[in-house]
PDB file of N, CA, C and O in Angstrom:
ATOM      1  N   MET W   3       3.296   7.381  12.122  1.00 58.00           N
ATOM      2  CA  MET W   3       4.133   6.226  12.252  1.00 58.00           C
ATOM      3  C   MET W   3       5.300   6.577  13.159  1.00 58.00           C
ATOM      4  O   MET W   3       5.882   7.639  13.051  1.00 58.00           O
ATOM      5  N   ILE W   4       5.614   5.675  14.049  1.00 64.00           N
ATOM      6  CA  ILE W   4       6.770   5.828  14.919  1.00 64.00           C
ATOM      7  C   ILE W   4       7.787   4.773  14.517  1.00 64.00           C
ATOM      8  O   ILE W   4       7.475   3.581  14.496  1.00 64.00           O
ATOM      9  N   CYS W   5       8.976   5.200  14.154  1.00 68.00           N
ATOM     10  CA  CYS W   5      10.032   4.283  13.731  1.00 68.00           C
ATOM     11  C   CYS W   5      10.966   4.022  14.902  1.00 68.00           C
ATOM     12  O   CYS W   5      11.468   4.958  15.510  1.00 68.00           O
ATOM     13  N   LEU W   6      11.171   2.770  15.211  1.00 77.00           N
ATOM     14  CA  LEU W   6      12.079   2.400  16.290  1.00 77.00           C
ATOM     15  C   LEU W   6      13.503   2.215  15.804  1.00 77.00           C
ATOM     16  O   LEU W   6      14.426   2.156  16.590  1.00 77.00           O
ATOM     17  N   LYS W   7      13.663   2.095  14.484  1.00 77.00           N
ATOM     18  CA  LYS W   7      14.987   1.971  13.886  1.00 77.00           C
ATOM     19  C   LYS W   7      15.114   3.021  12.801  1.00 77.00           C
ATOM     20  O   LYS W   7      14.122   3.455  12.216  1.00 77.00           O
ATOM     21  N   ASN W   8      16.340   3.417  12.508  1.00 75.00           N
ATOM     22  CA  ASN W   8      16.577   4.338  11.414  1.00 75.00           C
ATOM     23  C   ASN W   8      16.234   3.654  10.095  1.00 75.00           C
ATOM     24  O   ASN W   8      16.640   2.524   9.852  1.00 75.00           O
ATOM     25  N   ILE W   9      15.471   4.318   9.258  1.00 71.00           N
ATOM     26  CA  ILE W   9      15.080   3.772   7.964  1.00 71.00           C
ATOM     27  C   ILE W   9      15.700   4.636   6.880  1.00 71.00           C
ATOM     28  O   ILE W   9      15.576   5.860   6.904  1.00 71.00           O
ATOM     29  N   ASP W  10      16.357   3.988   5.924  1.00 71.00           N
ATOM     30  CA  ASP W  10      16.947   4.701   4.796  1.00 71.00           C
ATOM     31  C   ASP W  10      15.832   5.103   3.843  1.00 71.00           C
ATOM     32  O   ASP W  10      15.303   4.273   3.116  1.00 71.00           O
ATOM     33  N   LEU W  11      15.444   6.370   3.874  1.00 78.00           N
ATOM     34  CA  LEU W  11      14.350   6.840   3.030  1.00 78.00           C
ATOM     35  C   LEU W  11      14.859   7.515   1.766  1.00 78.00           C
ATOM     36  O   LEU W  11      14.120   8.219   1.099  1.00 78.00           O
ATOM     37  N   ASP W  12      16.125   7.306   1.441  1.00 84.00           N
ATOM     38  CA  ASP W  12      16.675   7.881   0.218  1.00 84.00           C
ATOM     39  C   ASP W  12      16.211   7.134  -1.023  1.00 84.00           C
ATOM     40  O   ASP W  12      16.363   7.619  -2.135  1.00 84.00           O
ATOM     41  N   GLN W  13      15.663   5.949  -0.826  1.00 84.00           N
ATOM     42  CA  GLN W  13      15.173   5.173  -1.959  1.00 84.00           C
ATOM     43  C   GLN W  13      13.957   5.861  -2.567  1.00 84.00           C
ATOM     44  O   GLN W  13      13.140   6.441  -1.864  1.00 84.00           O
ATOM     45  N   GLU W  14      13.842   5.793  -3.879  1.00 87.00           N
ATOM     46  CA  GLU W  14      12.736   6.451  -4.563  1.00 87.00           C
ATOM     47  C   GLU W  14      11.408   5.739  -4.301  1.00 87.00           C
ATOM     48  O   GLU W  14      10.373   6.372  -4.121  1.00 87.00           O
ATOM     49  N   TYR W  15      11.435   4.412  -4.276  1.00 85.00           N
ATOM     50  CA  TYR W  15      10.235   3.605  -4.020  1.00 85.00           C
ATOM     51  C   TYR W  15      10.493   2.712  -2.822  1.00 85.00           C
ATOM     52  O   TYR W  15      11.548   2.091  -2.723  1.00 85.00           O
ATOM     53  N   ILE W  16       9.506   2.624  -1.924  1.00 81.00           N
ATOM     54  CA  ILE W  16       9.604   1.734  -0.772  1.00 81.00           C
ATOM     55  C   ILE W  16       8.266   1.017  -0.620  1.00 81.00           C
ATOM     56  O   ILE W  16       7.204   1.633  -0.662  1.00 81.00           O
ATOM     57  N   PHE W  17       8.331  -0.314  -0.460  1.00 78.00           N
ATOM     58  CA  PHE W  17       7.159  -1.136  -0.191  1.00 78.00           C
ATOM     59  C   PHE W  17       7.466  -1.983   1.029  1.00 78.00           C
ATOM     60  O   PHE W  17       8.482  -2.670   1.063  1.00 78.00           O
ATOM     61  N   SER W  18       6.605  -1.945   2.009  1.00 76.00           N
ATOM     62  CA  SER W  18       6.816  -2.808   3.172  1.00 76.00           C
ATOM     63  C   SER W  18       6.183  -4.157   2.872  1.00 76.00           C
ATOM     64  O   SER W  18       5.385  -4.303   1.950  1.00 76.00           O
ATOM     65  N   GLN W  19       6.556  -5.152   3.649  1.00 73.00           N
ATOM     66  CA  GLN W  19       5.980  -6.469   3.453  1.00 73.00           C
ATOM     67  C   GLN W  19       5.719  -7.130   4.785  1.00 73.00           C
ATOM     68  O   GLN W  19       6.303  -6.756   5.799  1.00 73.00           O
ATOM     69  N   GLU W  20       4.819  -8.076   4.784  1.00 74.00           N
ATOM     70  CA  GLU W  20       4.546  -8.900   5.957  1.00 74.00           C
ATOM     71  C   GLU W  20       4.923 -10.319   5.600  1.00 74.00           C
ATOM     72  O   GLU W  20       4.772 -10.738   4.456  1.00 74.00           O
ATOM     73  N   ILE W  21       5.390 -11.047   6.573  1.00 72.00           N
ATOM     74  CA  ILE W  21       5.642 -12.466   6.385  1.00 72.00           C
ATOM     75  C   ILE W  21       4.443 -13.188   6.993  1.00 72.00           C
ATOM     76  O   ILE W  21       4.140 -13.037   8.169  1.00 72.00           O
ATOM     77  N   ASP W  22       3.748 -13.930   6.158  1.00 72.00           N
ATOM     78  CA  ASP W  22       2.573 -14.672   6.604  1.00 72.00           C
ATOM     79  C   ASP W  22       3.029 -15.905   7.384  1.00 72.00           C
ATOM     80  O   ASP W  22       4.210 -16.074   7.660  1.00 72.00           O
ATOM     81  N   GLU W  23       2.106 -16.772   7.699  1.00 75.00           N
ATOM     82  CA  GLU W  23       2.458 -17.986   8.425  1.00 75.00           C
ATOM     83  C   GLU W  23       3.501 -18.799   7.660  1.00 75.00           C
ATOM     84  O   GLU W  23       4.357 -19.428   8.250  1.00 75.00           O
ATOM     85  N   ASP W  24       3.437 -18.773   6.339  1.00 74.00           N
ATOM     86  CA  ASP W  24       4.423 -19.453   5.517  1.00 74.00           C
ATOM     87  C   ASP W  24       5.493 -18.429   5.139  1.00 74.00           C
ATOM     88  O   ASP W  24       5.243 -17.530   4.338  1.00 74.00           O
ATOM     89  N   GLU W  25       6.661 -18.531   5.696  1.00 72.00           N
ATOM     90  CA  GLU W  25       7.724 -17.542   5.497  1.00 72.00           C
ATOM     91  C   GLU W  25       8.206 -17.453   4.061  1.00 72.00           C
ATOM     92  O   GLU W  25       8.914 -16.527   3.698  1.00 72.00           O
ATOM     93  N   ASN W  26       7.815 -18.395   3.210  1.00 75.00           N
ATOM     94  CA  ASN W  26       8.224 -18.374   1.807  1.00 75.00           C
ATOM     95  C   ASN W  26       7.349 -17.457   0.959  1.00 75.00           C
ATOM     96  O   ASN W  26       7.617 -17.262  -0.219  1.00 75.00           O
ATOM     97  N   PHE W  27       6.298 -16.920   1.540  1.00 71.00           N
ATOM     98  CA  PHE W  27       5.364 -16.094   0.781  1.00 71.00           C
ATOM     99  C   PHE W  27       5.157 -14.724   1.428  1.00 71.00           C
ATOM    100  O   PHE W  27       4.113 -14.470   2.018  1.00 71.00           O
ATOM    101  N   PRO W  28       6.163 -13.839   1.326  1.00 66.00           N
ATOM    102  CA  PRO W  28       5.940 -12.483   1.839  1.00 66.00           C
ATOM    103  C   PRO W  28       4.923 -11.771   0.958  1.00 66.00           C
ATOM    104  O   PRO W  28       4.750 -12.096  -0.217  1.00 66.00           O
ATOM    105  N   ARG W  29       4.215 -10.814   1.493  1.00 68.00           N
ATOM    106  CA  ARG W  29       3.238 -10.066   0.701  1.00 68.00           C
ATOM    107  C   ARG W  29       3.395  -8.583   0.981  1.00 68.00           C
ATOM    108  O   ARG W  29       3.721  -8.173   2.084  1.00 68.00           O
ATOM    109  N   ILE W  30       3.159  -7.796  -0.049  1.00 63.00           N
ATOM    110  CA  ILE W  30       3.226  -6.344   0.093  1.00 63.00           C
ATOM    111  C   ILE W  30       2.027  -5.884   0.905  1.00 63.00           C
ATOM    112  O   ILE W  30       0.910  -6.349   0.705  1.00 63.00           O
ATOM    113  N   THR W  31       2.259  -4.979   1.825  1.00 66.00           N
ATOM    114  CA  THR W  31       1.175  -4.402   2.615  1.00 66.00           C
ATOM    115  C   THR W  31       1.130  -2.901   2.373  1.00 66.00           C
ATOM    116  O   THR W  31       2.043  -2.322   1.805  1.00 66.00           O
ATOM    117  N   THR W  32       0.083  -2.284   2.809  1.00 63.00           N
ATOM    118  CA  THR W  32      -0.047  -0.838   2.622  1.00 63.00           C
ATOM    119  C   THR W  32       0.299  -0.074   3.887  1.00 63.00           C
ATOM    120  O   THR W  32       0.002   1.098   3.997  1.00 63.00           O
ATOM    121  N   SER W  33       0.938  -0.735   4.841  1.00 71.00           N
ATOM    122  CA  SER W  33       1.265  -0.046   6.080  1.00 71.00           C
ATOM    123  C   SER W  33       2.336   1.016   5.878  1.00 71.00           C
ATOM    124  O   SER W  33       2.385   1.983   6.608  1.00 71.00           O
ATOM    125  N   PHE W  34       3.177   0.840   4.849  1.00 76.00           N
ATOM    126  CA  PHE W  34       4.196   1.854   4.574  1.00 76.00           C
ATOM    127  C   PHE W  34       4.570   1.781   3.102  1.00 76.00           C
ATOM    128  O   PHE W  34       5.070   0.764   2.630  1.00 76.00           O
ATOM    129  N   LEU W  35       4.282   2.833   2.373  1.00 80.00           N
ATOM    130  CA  LEU W  35       4.624   2.938   0.955  1.00 80.00           C
ATOM    131  C   LEU W  35       5.278   4.286   0.718  1.00 80.00           C
ATOM    132  O   LEU W  35       4.926   5.269   1.361  1.00 80.00           O
ATOM    133  N   LYS W  36       6.219   4.325  -0.195  1.00 83.00           N
ATOM    134  CA  LYS W  36       6.817   5.595  -0.587  1.00 83.00           C
ATOM    135  C   LYS W  36       7.040   5.559  -2.088  1.00 83.00           C
ATOM    136  O   LYS W  36       7.527   4.562  -2.630  1.00 83.00           O
ATOM    137  N   PHE W  37       6.644   6.642  -2.743  1.00 86.00           N
ATOM    138  CA  PHE W  37       6.902   6.808  -4.168  1.00 86.00           C
ATOM    139  C   PHE W  37       7.016   8.296  -4.434  1.00 86.00           C
ATOM    140  O   PHE W  37       6.563   9.116  -3.642  1.00 86.00           O
ATOM    141  N   PRO W  38       7.645   8.689  -5.544  1.00 88.00           N
ATOM    142  CA  PRO W  38       7.869  10.115  -5.813  1.00 88.00           C
ATOM    143  C   PRO W  38       6.561  10.897  -5.948  1.00 88.00           C
ATOM    144  O   PRO W  38       5.541  10.363  -6.387  1.00 88.00           O
ATOM    145  N   GLN W  39       6.611  12.150  -5.567  1.00 87.00           N
ATOM    146  CA  GLN W  39       5.458  13.034  -5.708  1.00 87.00           C
ATOM    147  C   GLN W  39       5.060  13.111  -7.176  1.00 87.00           C
ATOM    148  O   GLN W  39       5.902  13.161  -8.066  1.00 87.00           O
ATOM    149  N   ASN W  40       3.764  13.092  -7.436  1.00 91.00           N
ATOM    150  CA  ASN W  40       3.186  13.151  -8.786  1.00 91.00           C
ATOM    151  C   ASN W  40       3.589  11.966  -9.656  1.00 91.00           C
ATOM    152  O   ASN W  40       3.537  12.050 -10.882  1.00 91.00           O
ATOM    153  N   CYS W  41       3.962  10.868  -9.049  1.00 91.00           N
ATOM    154  CA  CYS W  41       4.332   9.643  -9.759  1.00 91.00           C
ATOM    155  C   CYS W  41       3.066   9.007 -10.347  1.00 91.00           C
ATOM    156  O   CYS W  41       2.054   8.864  -9.662  1.00 91.00           O
ATOM    157  N   GLU W  42       3.118   8.626 -11.614  1.00 93.00           N
ATOM    158  CA  GLU W  42       1.953   8.014 -12.263  1.00 93.00           C
ATOM    159  C   GLU W  42       1.543   6.726 -11.555  1.00 93.00           C
ATOM    160  O   GLU W  42       0.374   6.458 -11.361  1.00 93.00           O
ATOM    161  N   PHE W  43       2.520   5.933 -11.141  1.00 89.00           N
ATOM    162  CA  PHE W  43       2.227   4.703 -10.408  1.00 89.00           C
ATOM    163  C   PHE W  43       1.461   5.013  -9.122  1.00 89.00           C
ATOM    164  O   PHE W  43       0.497   4.346  -8.787  1.00 89.00           O
ATOM    165  N   GLY W  44       1.896   6.036  -8.398  1.00 87.00           N
ATOM    166  CA  GLY W  44       1.219   6.423  -7.161  1.00 87.00           C
ATOM    167  C   GLY W  44      -0.209   6.863  -7.409  1.00 87.00           C
ATOM    168  O   GLY W  44      -1.124   6.520  -6.658  1.00 87.00           O
ATOM    169  N   LYS W  45      -0.435   7.619  -8.479  1.00 90.00           N
ATOM    170  CA  LYS W  45      -1.791   8.058  -8.818  1.00 90.00           C
ATOM    171  C   LYS W  45      -2.689   6.864  -9.102  1.00 90.00           C
ATOM    172  O   LYS W  45      -3.830   6.803  -8.638  1.00 90.00           O
ATOM    173  N   ILE W  46      -2.168   5.902  -9.864  1.00 90.00           N
ATOM    174  CA  ILE W  46      -2.952   4.706 -10.186  1.00 90.00           C
ATOM    175  C   ILE W  46      -3.258   3.929  -8.910  1.00 90.00           C
ATOM    176  O   ILE W  46      -4.396   3.489  -8.692  1.00 90.00           O
ATOM    177  N   LEU W  47      -2.276   3.764  -8.054  1.00 84.00           N
ATOM    178  CA  LEU W  47      -2.450   3.034  -6.806  1.00 84.00           C
ATOM    179  C   LEU W  47      -3.530   3.677  -5.934  1.00 84.00           C
ATOM    180  O   LEU W  47      -4.415   2.998  -5.411  1.00 84.00           O
ATOM    181  N   ILE W  48      -3.473   4.989  -5.798  1.00 84.00           N
ATOM    182  CA  ILE W  48      -4.470   5.705  -4.993  1.00 84.00           C
ATOM    183  C   ILE W  48      -5.856   5.595  -5.614  1.00 84.00           C
ATOM    184  O   ILE W  48      -6.841   5.340  -4.918  1.00 84.00           O
ATOM    185  N   ASN W  49      -5.963   5.759  -6.922  1.00 87.00           N
ATOM    186  CA  ASN W  49      -7.263   5.648  -7.594  1.00 87.00           C
ATOM    187  C   ASN W  49      -7.863   4.257  -7.429  1.00 87.00           C
ATOM    188  O   ASN W  49      -9.062   4.119  -7.177  1.00 87.00           O
ATOM    189  N   GLU W  50      -7.046   3.226  -7.571  1.00 84.00           N
ATOM    190  CA  GLU W  50      -7.549   1.860  -7.412  1.00 84.00           C
ATOM    191  C   GLU W  50      -7.995   1.606  -5.971  1.00 84.00           C
ATOM    192  O   GLU W  50      -9.014   0.958  -5.740  1.00 84.00           O
ATOM    193  N   ALA W  51      -7.251   2.122  -4.996  1.00 81.00           N
ATOM    194  CA  ALA W  51      -7.638   1.960  -3.595  1.00 81.00           C
ATOM    195  C   ALA W  51      -8.958   2.668  -3.322  1.00 81.00           C
ATOM    196  O   ALA W  51      -9.831   2.139  -2.625  1.00 81.00           O
ATOM    197  N   GLU W  52      -9.144   3.856  -3.890  1.00 85.00           N
ATOM    198  CA  GLU W  52     -10.401   4.585  -3.709  1.00 85.00           C
ATOM    199  C   GLU W  52     -11.568   3.822  -4.324  1.00 85.00           C
ATOM    200  O   GLU W  52     -12.662   3.787  -3.760  1.00 85.00           O
ATOM    201  N   LYS W  53     -11.360   3.183  -5.467  1.00 85.00           N
ATOM    202  CA  LYS W  53     -12.420   2.382  -6.083  1.00 85.00           C
ATOM    203  C   LYS W  53     -12.840   1.238  -5.158  1.00 85.00           C
ATOM    204  O   LYS W  53     -14.013   0.958  -4.995  1.00 85.00           O
ATOM    205  N   ILE W  54     -11.850   0.576  -4.562  1.00 80.00           N
ATOM    206  CA  ILE W  54     -12.154  -0.534  -3.662  1.00 80.00           C
ATOM    207  C   ILE W  54     -12.913  -0.035  -2.448  1.00 80.00           C
ATOM    208  O   ILE W  54     -13.920  -0.612  -2.039  1.00 80.00           O
ATOM    209  N   ILE W  55     -12.458   1.067  -1.868  1.00 80.00           N
ATOM    210  CA  ILE W  55     -13.119   1.627  -0.689  1.00 80.00           C
ATOM    211  C   ILE W  55     -14.540   2.043  -1.029  1.00 80.00           C
ATOM    212  O   ILE W  55     -15.488   1.715  -0.317  1.00 80.00           O
ATOM    213  N   ASN W  56     -14.729   2.743  -2.129  1.00 79.00           N
ATOM    214  CA  ASN W  56     -16.061   3.203  -2.512  1.00 79.00           C
ATOM    215  C   ASN W  56     -16.979   2.038  -2.838  1.00 79.00           C
ATOM    216  O   ASN W  56     -18.163   2.066  -2.524  1.00 79.00           O
ATOM    217  N   HIS W  57     -16.444   0.999  -3.460  1.00 73.00           N
ATOM    218  CA  HIS W  57     -17.251  -0.163  -3.786  1.00 73.00           C
ATOM    219  C   HIS W  57     -17.771  -0.845  -2.517  1.00 73.00           C
ATOM    220  O   HIS W  57     -18.897  -1.297  -2.467  1.00 73.00           O
ATOM    221  N   LYS W  58     -16.963  -0.890  -1.499  1.00 73.00           N
ATOM    222  CA  LYS W  58     -17.360  -1.554  -0.267  1.00 73.00           C
ATOM    223  C   LYS W  58     -18.344  -0.720   0.560  1.00 73.00           C
ATOM    224  O   LYS W  58     -18.903  -1.207   1.523  1.00 73.00           O
ATOM    225  N   LYS W  59     -18.548   0.542   0.175  1.00 65.00           N
ATOM    226  CA  LYS W  59     -19.477   1.388   0.915  1.00 65.00           C
ATOM    227  C   LYS W  59     -20.903   1.235   0.412  1.00 65.00           C
ATOM    228  O   LYS W  59     -21.792   1.905   0.886  1.00 65.00           O
ATOM    229  N   THR W  60     -21.128   0.354  -0.558  1.00 57.00           N
ATOM    230  CA  THR W  60     -22.485   0.140  -1.061  1.00 57.00           C
ATOM    231  C   THR W  60     -22.891  -1.305  -0.807  1.00 57.00           C
ATOM    232  O   THR W  60     -22.060  -2.207  -0.777  1.00 57.00           O
ATOM    233  N   ASN W  61     -24.189  -1.490  -0.619  1.00 53.00           N
ATOM    234  CA  ASN W  61     -24.676  -2.847  -0.449  1.00 53.00           C
ATOM    235  C   ASN W  61     -25.117  -3.410  -1.797  1.00 53.00           C
ATOM    236  O   ASN W  61     -24.965  -2.753  -2.818  1.00 53.00           O
ATOM    237  N   SER W  62     -25.679  -4.603  -1.823  1.00 58.00           N
ATOM    238  CA  SER W  62     -26.018  -5.270  -3.079  1.00 58.00           C
ATOM    239  C   SER W  62     -27.088  -4.493  -3.868  1.00 58.00           C
ATOM    240  O   SER W  62     -27.222  -4.694  -5.054  1.00 58.00           O
ATOM    241  N   LEU W  63     -27.836  -3.624  -3.200  1.00 57.00           N
ATOM    242  CA  LEU W  63     -28.867  -2.843  -3.882  1.00 57.00           C
ATOM    243  C   LEU W  63     -28.335  -1.478  -4.326  1.00 57.00           C
ATOM    244  O   LEU W  63     -29.060  -0.680  -4.888  1.00 57.00           O
ATOM    245  N   GLY W  64     -27.073  -1.201  -4.036  1.00 56.00           N
ATOM    246  CA  GLY W  64     -26.469   0.042  -4.444  1.00 56.00           C
ATOM    247  C   GLY W  64     -26.577   1.145  -3.399  1.00 56.00           C
ATOM    248  O   GLY W  64     -26.089   2.242  -3.605  1.00 56.00           O
ATOM    249  N   GLY W  65     -27.214   0.867  -2.282  1.00 54.00           N
ATOM    250  CA  GLY W  65     -27.362   1.869  -1.231  1.00 54.00           C
ATOM    251  C   GLY W  65     -26.185   1.871  -0.275  1.00 54.00           C
ATOM    252  O   GLY W  65     -25.393   0.933  -0.255  1.00 54.00           O
ATOM    253  N   GLY W  66     -26.067   2.912   0.498  1.00 51.00           N
ATOM    254  CA  GLY W  66     -24.981   3.011   1.468  1.00 51.00           C
ATOM    255  C   GLY W  66     -25.142   2.003   2.585  1.00 51.00           C
ATOM    256  O   GLY W  66     -26.242   1.586   2.910  1.00 51.00           O
ATOM    257  N   VAL W  67     -24.045   1.613   3.143  1.00 49.00           N
ATOM    258  CA  VAL W  67     -24.066   0.630   4.245  1.00 49.00           C
ATOM    259  C   VAL W  67     -24.059   1.375   5.556  1.00 49.00           C
ATOM    260  O   VAL W  67     -23.428   2.341   5.743  1.00 49.00           O
TER     261      VAL W  67
END
């Protein structure tokens, strides 16, 4: 990642967001996340992401895509 502005990284947790076409509904994105090392929340987040990735690597018959 290349930062064009100084970012205060002293915060323990950081979640980036995108503003969709409707500016009233920002959404969290995974483009930039920060959480403490060995954080239980971080472990859960990574495990859930791996489940989604692994699930998408199989087709309806259970074989690799």
